Coordinates of N, CA and C in Angstrom, one line a residue:
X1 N 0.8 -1.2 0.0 CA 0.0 0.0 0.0 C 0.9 1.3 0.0
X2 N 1.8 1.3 0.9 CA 2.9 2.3 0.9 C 3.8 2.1 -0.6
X3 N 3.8 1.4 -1.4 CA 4.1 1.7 -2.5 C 3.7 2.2 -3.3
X4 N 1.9 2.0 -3.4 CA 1.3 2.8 -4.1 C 1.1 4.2 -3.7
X5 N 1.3 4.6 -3.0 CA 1.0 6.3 -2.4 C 1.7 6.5 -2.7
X6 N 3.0 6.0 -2.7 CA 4.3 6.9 -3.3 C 4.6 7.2 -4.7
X7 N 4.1 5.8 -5.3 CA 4.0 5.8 -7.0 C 2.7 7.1 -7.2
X8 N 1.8 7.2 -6.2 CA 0.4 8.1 -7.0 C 1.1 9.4 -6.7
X9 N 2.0 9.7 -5.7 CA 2.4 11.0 -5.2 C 3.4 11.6 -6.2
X10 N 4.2 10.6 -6.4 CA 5.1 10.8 -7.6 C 4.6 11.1 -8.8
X11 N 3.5 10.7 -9.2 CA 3.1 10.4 -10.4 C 2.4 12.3 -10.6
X12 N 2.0 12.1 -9.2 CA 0.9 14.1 -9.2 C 2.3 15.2 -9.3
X13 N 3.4 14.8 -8.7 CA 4.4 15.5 -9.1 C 5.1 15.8 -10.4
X14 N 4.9 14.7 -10.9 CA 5.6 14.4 -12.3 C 4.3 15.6 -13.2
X15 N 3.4 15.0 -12.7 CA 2.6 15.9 -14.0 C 2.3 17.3 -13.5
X16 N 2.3 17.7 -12.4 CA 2.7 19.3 -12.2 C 4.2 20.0 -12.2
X17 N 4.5 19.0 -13.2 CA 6.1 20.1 -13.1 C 6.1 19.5 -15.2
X18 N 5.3 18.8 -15.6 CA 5.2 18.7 -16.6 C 4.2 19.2 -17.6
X19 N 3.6 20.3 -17.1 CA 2.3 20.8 -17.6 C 3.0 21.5 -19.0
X20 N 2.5 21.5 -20.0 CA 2.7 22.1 -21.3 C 3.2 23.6 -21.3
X21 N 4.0 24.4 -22.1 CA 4.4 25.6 -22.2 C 2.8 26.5 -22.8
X22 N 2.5 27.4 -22.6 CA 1.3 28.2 -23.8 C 2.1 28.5 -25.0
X23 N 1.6 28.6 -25.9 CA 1.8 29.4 -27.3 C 2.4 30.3 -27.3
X24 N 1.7 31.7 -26.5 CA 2.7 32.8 -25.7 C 4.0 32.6 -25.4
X25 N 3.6 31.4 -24.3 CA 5.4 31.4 -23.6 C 6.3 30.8 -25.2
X26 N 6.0 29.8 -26.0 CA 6.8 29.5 -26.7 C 6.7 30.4 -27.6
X27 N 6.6 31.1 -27.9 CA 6.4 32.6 -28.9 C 7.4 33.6 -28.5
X28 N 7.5 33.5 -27.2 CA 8.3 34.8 -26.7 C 10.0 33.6 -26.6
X29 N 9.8 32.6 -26.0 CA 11.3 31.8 -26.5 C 12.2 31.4 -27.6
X30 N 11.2 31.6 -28.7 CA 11.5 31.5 -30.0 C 12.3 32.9 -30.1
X31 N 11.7 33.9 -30.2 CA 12.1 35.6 -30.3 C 13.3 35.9 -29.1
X32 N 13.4 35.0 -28.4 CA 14.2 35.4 -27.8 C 15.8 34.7 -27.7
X33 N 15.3 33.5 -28.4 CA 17.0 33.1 -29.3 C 17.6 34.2 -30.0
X34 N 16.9 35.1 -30.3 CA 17.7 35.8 -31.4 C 18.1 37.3 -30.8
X35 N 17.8 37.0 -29.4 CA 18.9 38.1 -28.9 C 20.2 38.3 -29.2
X36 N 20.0 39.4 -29.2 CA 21.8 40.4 -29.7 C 22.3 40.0 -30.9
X37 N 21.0 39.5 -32.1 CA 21.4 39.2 -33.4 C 20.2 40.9 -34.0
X38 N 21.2 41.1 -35.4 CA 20.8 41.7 -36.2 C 20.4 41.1 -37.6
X39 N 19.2 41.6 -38.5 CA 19.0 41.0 -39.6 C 18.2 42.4 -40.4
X40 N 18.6 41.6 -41.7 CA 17.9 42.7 -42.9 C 16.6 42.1 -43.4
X41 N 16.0 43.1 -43.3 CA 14.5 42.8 -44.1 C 14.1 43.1 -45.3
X42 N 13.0 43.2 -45.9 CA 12.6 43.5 -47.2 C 11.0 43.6 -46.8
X43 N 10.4 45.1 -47.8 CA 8.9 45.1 -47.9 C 8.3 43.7 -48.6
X44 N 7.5 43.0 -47.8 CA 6.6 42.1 -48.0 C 5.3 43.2 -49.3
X45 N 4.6 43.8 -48.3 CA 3.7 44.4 -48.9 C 3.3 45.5 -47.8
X46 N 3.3 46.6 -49.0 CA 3.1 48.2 -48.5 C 2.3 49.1 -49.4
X47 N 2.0 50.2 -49.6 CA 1.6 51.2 -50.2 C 2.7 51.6 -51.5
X48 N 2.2 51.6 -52.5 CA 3.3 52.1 -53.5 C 4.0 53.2 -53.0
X49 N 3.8 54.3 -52.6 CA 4.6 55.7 -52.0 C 4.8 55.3 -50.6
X50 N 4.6 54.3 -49.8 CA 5.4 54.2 -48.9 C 7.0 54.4 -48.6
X51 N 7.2 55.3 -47.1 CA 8.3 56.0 -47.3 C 9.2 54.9 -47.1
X52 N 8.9 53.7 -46.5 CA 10.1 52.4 -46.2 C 10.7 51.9 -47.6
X53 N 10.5 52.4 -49.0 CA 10.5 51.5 -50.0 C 11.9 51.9 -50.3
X54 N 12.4 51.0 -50.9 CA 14.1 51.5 -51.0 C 15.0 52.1 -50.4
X55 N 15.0 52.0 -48.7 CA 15.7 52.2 -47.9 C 16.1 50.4 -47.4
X56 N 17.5 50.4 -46.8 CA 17.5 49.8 -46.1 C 16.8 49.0 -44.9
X57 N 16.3 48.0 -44.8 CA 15.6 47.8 -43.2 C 16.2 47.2 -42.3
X58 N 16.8 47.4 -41.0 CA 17.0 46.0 -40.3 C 16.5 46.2 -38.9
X59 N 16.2 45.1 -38.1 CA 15.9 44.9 -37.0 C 17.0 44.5 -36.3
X60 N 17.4 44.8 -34.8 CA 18.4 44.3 -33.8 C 17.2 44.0 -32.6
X61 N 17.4 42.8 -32.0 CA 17.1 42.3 -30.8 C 18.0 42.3 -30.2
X62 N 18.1 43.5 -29.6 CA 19.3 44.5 -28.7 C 19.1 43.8 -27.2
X63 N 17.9 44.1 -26.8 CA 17.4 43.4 -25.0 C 16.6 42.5 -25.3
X64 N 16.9 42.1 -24.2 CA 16.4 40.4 -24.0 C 15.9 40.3 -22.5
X65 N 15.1 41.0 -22.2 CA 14.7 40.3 -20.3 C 13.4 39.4 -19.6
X66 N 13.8 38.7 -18.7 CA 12.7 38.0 -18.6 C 11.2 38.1 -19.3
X67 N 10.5 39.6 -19.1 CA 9.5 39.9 -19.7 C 9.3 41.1 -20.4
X68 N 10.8 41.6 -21.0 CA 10.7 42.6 -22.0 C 11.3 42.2 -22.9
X69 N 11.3 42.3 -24.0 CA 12.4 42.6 -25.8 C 12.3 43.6 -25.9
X70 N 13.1 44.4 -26.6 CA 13.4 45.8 -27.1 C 14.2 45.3 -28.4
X71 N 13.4 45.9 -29.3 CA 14.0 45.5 -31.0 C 13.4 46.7 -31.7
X72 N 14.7 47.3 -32.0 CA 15.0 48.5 -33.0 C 14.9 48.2 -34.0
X73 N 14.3 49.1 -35.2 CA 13.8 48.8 -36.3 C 14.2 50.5 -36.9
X74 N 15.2 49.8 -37.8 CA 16.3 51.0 -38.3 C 15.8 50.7 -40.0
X75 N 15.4 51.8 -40.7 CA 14.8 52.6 -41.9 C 15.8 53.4 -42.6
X76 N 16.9 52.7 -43.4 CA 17.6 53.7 -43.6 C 18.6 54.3 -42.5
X77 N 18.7 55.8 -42.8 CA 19.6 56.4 -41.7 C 18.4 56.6 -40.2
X78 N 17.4 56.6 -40.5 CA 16.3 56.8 -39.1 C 16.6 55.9 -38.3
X79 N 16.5 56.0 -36.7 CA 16.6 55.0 -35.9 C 16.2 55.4 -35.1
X80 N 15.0 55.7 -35.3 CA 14.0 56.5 -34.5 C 12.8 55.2 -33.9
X81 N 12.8 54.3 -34.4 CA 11.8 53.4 -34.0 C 12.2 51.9 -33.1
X82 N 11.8 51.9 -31.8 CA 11.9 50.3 -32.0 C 10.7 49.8 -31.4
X83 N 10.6 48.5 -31.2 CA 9.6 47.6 -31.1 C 9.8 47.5 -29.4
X84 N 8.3 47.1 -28.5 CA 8.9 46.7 -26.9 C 7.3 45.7 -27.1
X85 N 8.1 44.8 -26.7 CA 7.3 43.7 -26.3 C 7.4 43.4 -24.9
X86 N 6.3 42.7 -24.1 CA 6.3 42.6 -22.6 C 5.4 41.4 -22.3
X87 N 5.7 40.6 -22.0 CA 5.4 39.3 -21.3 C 4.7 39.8 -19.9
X88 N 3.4 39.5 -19.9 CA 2.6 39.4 -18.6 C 1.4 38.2 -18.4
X89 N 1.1 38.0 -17.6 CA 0.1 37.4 -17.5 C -0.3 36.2 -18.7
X90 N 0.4 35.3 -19.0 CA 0.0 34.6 -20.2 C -0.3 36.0 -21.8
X91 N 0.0 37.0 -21.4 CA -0.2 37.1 -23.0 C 1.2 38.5 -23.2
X92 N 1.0 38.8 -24.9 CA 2.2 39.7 -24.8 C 1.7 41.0 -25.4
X93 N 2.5 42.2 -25.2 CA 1.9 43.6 -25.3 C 3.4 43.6 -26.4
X94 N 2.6 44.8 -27.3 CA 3.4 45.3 -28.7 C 3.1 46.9 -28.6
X95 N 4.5 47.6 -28.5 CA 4.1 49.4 -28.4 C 5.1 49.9 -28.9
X96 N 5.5 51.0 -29.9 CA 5.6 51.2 -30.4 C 6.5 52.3 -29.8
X97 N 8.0 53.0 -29.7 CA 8.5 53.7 -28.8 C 9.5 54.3 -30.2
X98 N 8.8 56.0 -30.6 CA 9.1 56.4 -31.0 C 9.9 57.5 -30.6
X99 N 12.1 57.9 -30.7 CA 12.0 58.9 -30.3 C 13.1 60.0 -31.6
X100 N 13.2 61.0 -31.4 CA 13.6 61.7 -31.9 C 15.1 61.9 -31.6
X101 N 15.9 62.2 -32.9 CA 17.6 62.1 -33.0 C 17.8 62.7 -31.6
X102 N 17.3 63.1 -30.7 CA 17.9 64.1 -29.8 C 17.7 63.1 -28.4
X103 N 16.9 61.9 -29.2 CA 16.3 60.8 -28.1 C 15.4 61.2 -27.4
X104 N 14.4 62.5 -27.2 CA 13.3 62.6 -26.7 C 12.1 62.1 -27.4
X105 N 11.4 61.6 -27.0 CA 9.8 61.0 -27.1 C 9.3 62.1 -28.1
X106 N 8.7 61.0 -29.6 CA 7.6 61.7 -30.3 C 6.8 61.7 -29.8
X107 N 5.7 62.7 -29.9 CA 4.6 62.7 -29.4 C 3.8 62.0 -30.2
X108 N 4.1 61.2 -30.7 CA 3.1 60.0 -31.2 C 3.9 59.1 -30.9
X109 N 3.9 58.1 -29.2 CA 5.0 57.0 -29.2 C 3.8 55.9 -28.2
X110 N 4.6 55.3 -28.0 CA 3.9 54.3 -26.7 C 2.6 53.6 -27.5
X111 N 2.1 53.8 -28.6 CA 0.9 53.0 -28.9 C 1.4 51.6 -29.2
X112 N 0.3 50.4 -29.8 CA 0.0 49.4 -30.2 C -0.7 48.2 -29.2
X113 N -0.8 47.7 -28.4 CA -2.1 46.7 -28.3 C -1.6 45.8 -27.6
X114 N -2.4 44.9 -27.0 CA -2.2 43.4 -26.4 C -2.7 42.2 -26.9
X115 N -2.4 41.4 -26.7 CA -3.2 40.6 -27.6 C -4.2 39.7 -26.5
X116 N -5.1 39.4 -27.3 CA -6.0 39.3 -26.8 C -6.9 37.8 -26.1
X117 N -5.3 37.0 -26.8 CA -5.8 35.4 -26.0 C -4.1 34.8 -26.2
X118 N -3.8 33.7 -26.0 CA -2.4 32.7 -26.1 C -2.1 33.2 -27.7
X119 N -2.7 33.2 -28.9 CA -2.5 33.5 -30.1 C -1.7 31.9 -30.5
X120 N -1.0 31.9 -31.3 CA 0.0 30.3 -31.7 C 1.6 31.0 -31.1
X121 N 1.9 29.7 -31.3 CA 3.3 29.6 -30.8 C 4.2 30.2 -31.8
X122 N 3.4 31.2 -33.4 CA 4.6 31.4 -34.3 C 3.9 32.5 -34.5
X123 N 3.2 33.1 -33.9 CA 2.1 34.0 -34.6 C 1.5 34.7 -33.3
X124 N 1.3 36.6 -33.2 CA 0.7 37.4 -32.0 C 0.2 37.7 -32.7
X125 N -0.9 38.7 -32.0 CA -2.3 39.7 -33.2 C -2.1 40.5 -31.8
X126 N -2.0 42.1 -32.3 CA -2.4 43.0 -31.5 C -2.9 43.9 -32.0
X127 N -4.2 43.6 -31.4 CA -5.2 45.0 -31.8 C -5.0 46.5 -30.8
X128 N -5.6 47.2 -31.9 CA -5.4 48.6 -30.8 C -5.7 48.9 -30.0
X129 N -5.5 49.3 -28.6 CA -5.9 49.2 -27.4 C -6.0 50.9 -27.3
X130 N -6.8 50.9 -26.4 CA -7.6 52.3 -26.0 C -6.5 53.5 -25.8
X131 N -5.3 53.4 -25.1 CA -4.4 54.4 -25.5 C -3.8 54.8 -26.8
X132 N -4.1 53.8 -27.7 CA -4.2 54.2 -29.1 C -4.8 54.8 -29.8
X133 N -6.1 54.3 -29.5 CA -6.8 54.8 -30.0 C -7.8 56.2 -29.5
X134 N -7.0 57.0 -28.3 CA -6.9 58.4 -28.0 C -5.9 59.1 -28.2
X135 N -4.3 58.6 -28.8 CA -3.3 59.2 -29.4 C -3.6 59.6 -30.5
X136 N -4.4 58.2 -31.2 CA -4.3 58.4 -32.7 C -5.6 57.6 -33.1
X137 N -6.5 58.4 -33.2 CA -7.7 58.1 -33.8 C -8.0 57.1 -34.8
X138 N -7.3 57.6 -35.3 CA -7.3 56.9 -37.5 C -6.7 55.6 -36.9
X139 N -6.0 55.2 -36.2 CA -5.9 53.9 -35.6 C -6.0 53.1 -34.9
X140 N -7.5 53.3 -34.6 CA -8.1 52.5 -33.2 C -8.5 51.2 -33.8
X141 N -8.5 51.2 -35.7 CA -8.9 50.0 -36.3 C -7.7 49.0 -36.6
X142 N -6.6 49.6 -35.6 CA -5.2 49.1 -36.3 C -5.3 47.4 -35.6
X143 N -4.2 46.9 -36.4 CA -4.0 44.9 -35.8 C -2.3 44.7 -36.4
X144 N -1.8 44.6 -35.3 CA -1.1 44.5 -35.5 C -0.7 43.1 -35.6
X145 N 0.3 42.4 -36.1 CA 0.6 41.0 -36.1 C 2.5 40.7 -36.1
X146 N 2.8 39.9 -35.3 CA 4.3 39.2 -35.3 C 4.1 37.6 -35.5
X147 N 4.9 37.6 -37.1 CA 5.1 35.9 -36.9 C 7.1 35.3 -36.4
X148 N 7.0 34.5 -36.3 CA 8.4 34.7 -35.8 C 8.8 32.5 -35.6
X149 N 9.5 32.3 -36.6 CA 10.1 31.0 -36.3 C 11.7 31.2 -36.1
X150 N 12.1 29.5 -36.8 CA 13.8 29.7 -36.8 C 14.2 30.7 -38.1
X151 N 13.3 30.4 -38.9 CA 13.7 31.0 -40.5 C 13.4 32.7 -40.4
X152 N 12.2 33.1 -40.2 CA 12.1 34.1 -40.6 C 10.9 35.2 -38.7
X153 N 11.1 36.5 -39.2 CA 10.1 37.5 -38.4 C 9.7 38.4 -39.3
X154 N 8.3 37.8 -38.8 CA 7.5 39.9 -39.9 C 6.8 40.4 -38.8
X155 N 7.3 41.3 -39.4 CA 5.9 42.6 -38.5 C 5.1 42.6 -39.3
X156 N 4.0 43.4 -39.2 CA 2.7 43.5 -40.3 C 1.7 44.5 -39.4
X157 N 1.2 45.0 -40.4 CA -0.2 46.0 -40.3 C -1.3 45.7 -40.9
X158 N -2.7 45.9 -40.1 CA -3.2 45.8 -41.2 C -4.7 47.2 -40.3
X159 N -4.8 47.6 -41.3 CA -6.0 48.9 -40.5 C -7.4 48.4 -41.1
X160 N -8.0 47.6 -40.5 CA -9.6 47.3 -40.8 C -10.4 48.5 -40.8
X161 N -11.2 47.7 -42.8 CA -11.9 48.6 -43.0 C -11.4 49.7 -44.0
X162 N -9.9 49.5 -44.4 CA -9.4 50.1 -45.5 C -8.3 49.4 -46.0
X163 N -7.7 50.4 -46.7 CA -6.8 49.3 -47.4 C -4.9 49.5 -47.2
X164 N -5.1 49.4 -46.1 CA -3.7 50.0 -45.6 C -3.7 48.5 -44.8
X165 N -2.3 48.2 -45.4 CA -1.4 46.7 -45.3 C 0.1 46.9 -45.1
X166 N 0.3 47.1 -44.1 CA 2.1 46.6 -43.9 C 2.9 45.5 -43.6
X167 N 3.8 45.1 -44.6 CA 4.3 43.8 -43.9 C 6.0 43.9 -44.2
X168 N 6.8 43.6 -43.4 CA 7.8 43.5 -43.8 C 8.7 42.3 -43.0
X169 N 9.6 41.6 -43.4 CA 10.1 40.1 -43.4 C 11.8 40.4 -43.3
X170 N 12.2 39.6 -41.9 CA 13.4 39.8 -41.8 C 14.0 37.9 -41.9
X171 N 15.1 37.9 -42.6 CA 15.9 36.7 -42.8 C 16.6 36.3 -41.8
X172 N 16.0 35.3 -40.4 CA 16.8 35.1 -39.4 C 17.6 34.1 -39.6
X173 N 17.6 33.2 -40.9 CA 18.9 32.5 -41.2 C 20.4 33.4 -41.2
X174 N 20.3 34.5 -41.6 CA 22.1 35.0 -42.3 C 22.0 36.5 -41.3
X175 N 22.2 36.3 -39.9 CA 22.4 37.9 -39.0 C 23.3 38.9 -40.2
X176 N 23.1 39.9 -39.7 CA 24.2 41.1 -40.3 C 24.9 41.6 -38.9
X177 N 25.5 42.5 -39.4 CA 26.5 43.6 -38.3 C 25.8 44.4 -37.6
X178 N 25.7 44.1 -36.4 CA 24.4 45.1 -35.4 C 24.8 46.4 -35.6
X179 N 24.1 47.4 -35.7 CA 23.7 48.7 -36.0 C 24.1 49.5 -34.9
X180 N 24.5 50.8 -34.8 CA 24.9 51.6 -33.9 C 23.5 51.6 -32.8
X181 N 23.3 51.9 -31.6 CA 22.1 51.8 -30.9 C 21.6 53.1 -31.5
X182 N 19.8 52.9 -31.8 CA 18.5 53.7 -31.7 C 18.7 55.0 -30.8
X183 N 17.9 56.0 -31.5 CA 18.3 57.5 -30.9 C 17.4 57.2 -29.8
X184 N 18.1 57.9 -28.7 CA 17.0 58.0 -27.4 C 17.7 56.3 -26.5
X185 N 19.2 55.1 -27.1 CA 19.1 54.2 -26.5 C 19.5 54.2 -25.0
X186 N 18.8 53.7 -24.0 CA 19.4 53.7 -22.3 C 19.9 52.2 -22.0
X187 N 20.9 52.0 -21.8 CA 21.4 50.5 -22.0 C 20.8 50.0 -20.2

């Protein structure tokens, strides 16, 4: 009998220390191999006069912390943009931290969304969340989306309800040479 309690005790052990990862959690582990790598992208799909078109793109996954990334997204000579993602509660937030050569805050910065369930393990959706959509009106329809395996990461736009589509695709097979840090960077 004392063998069996121990085998049942063991057994409730074994499966509370074995419970599955979420989608989330494996979404943000994936993205986060690729800390302190740099890579070049290309427009997927954009606006013909879009200003990204024939500039350079690359992304650096500069930080890596338990429940933040910080990934700069360098346009050319601008390096005014990067990405902050935040791990809470089973799901992940996407905002947008825009600042100016002098590194002070655009006044159009901090927007983008949380998502809104586990999403997949390769794939977030962040819709616009209410501080967004009192920064910036015209984008309270915004969705944002990150896919992200071993091969490849896009960002993407898409504004429901019209026809405004951004997508752009970085090659995480072949890193490049990391980029001087983003204006405004605080290591």
């Amino acid at each position: 009998m004392k063998k069996w309690i121990f085998l049942f005790a063991l057994l409730i052990c074994f499966s509370m220390n074995a419970q599955e990862k979420s989608n989330a959690q494996k979404f943000w582990e994936t993205l986060q191999k690729q800390c302190g790598k740099s890579f070049e992208g290309e427009i997927i799909e954009a606006p013909a006069n879009d200003e990204f078109r024939g500039k350079k793109l690359v992304m650096h996954v500069k930080s890596c912390g338990k429940n933040k990334i910080r990934i700069p997204f360098f346009v050319g000579d601008d390096k005014s943009r990067t990405w902050v993602l935040t791990y809470k509660n089973g799901k992940i937030t996407l905002k947008h931290d825009h600042r100016h050569e002098n590194g002070k805050p655009d006044k159009v910065t901090q927007y983008g969304g949380t998502s809104t369930n586990g999403g997949s393990q390769n794939m977030q959706f962040f819709p616009a969340d209410e501080f967004t959509s009192e920064l910036i009106p015209y984008a309270s329809m915004n969705v944002w989306w990150i896919t992200v395996d071993d091969k490849a990461f896009t960002y993407n736009l898409r504004r429901i309800g019209t026809d405004r589509v951004f997508s752009v695709s970085f090659d995480l097979s072949e890193a490049v040479e990391n980029p001087e840090s983003p204006w405004g960077w605080k290591d």
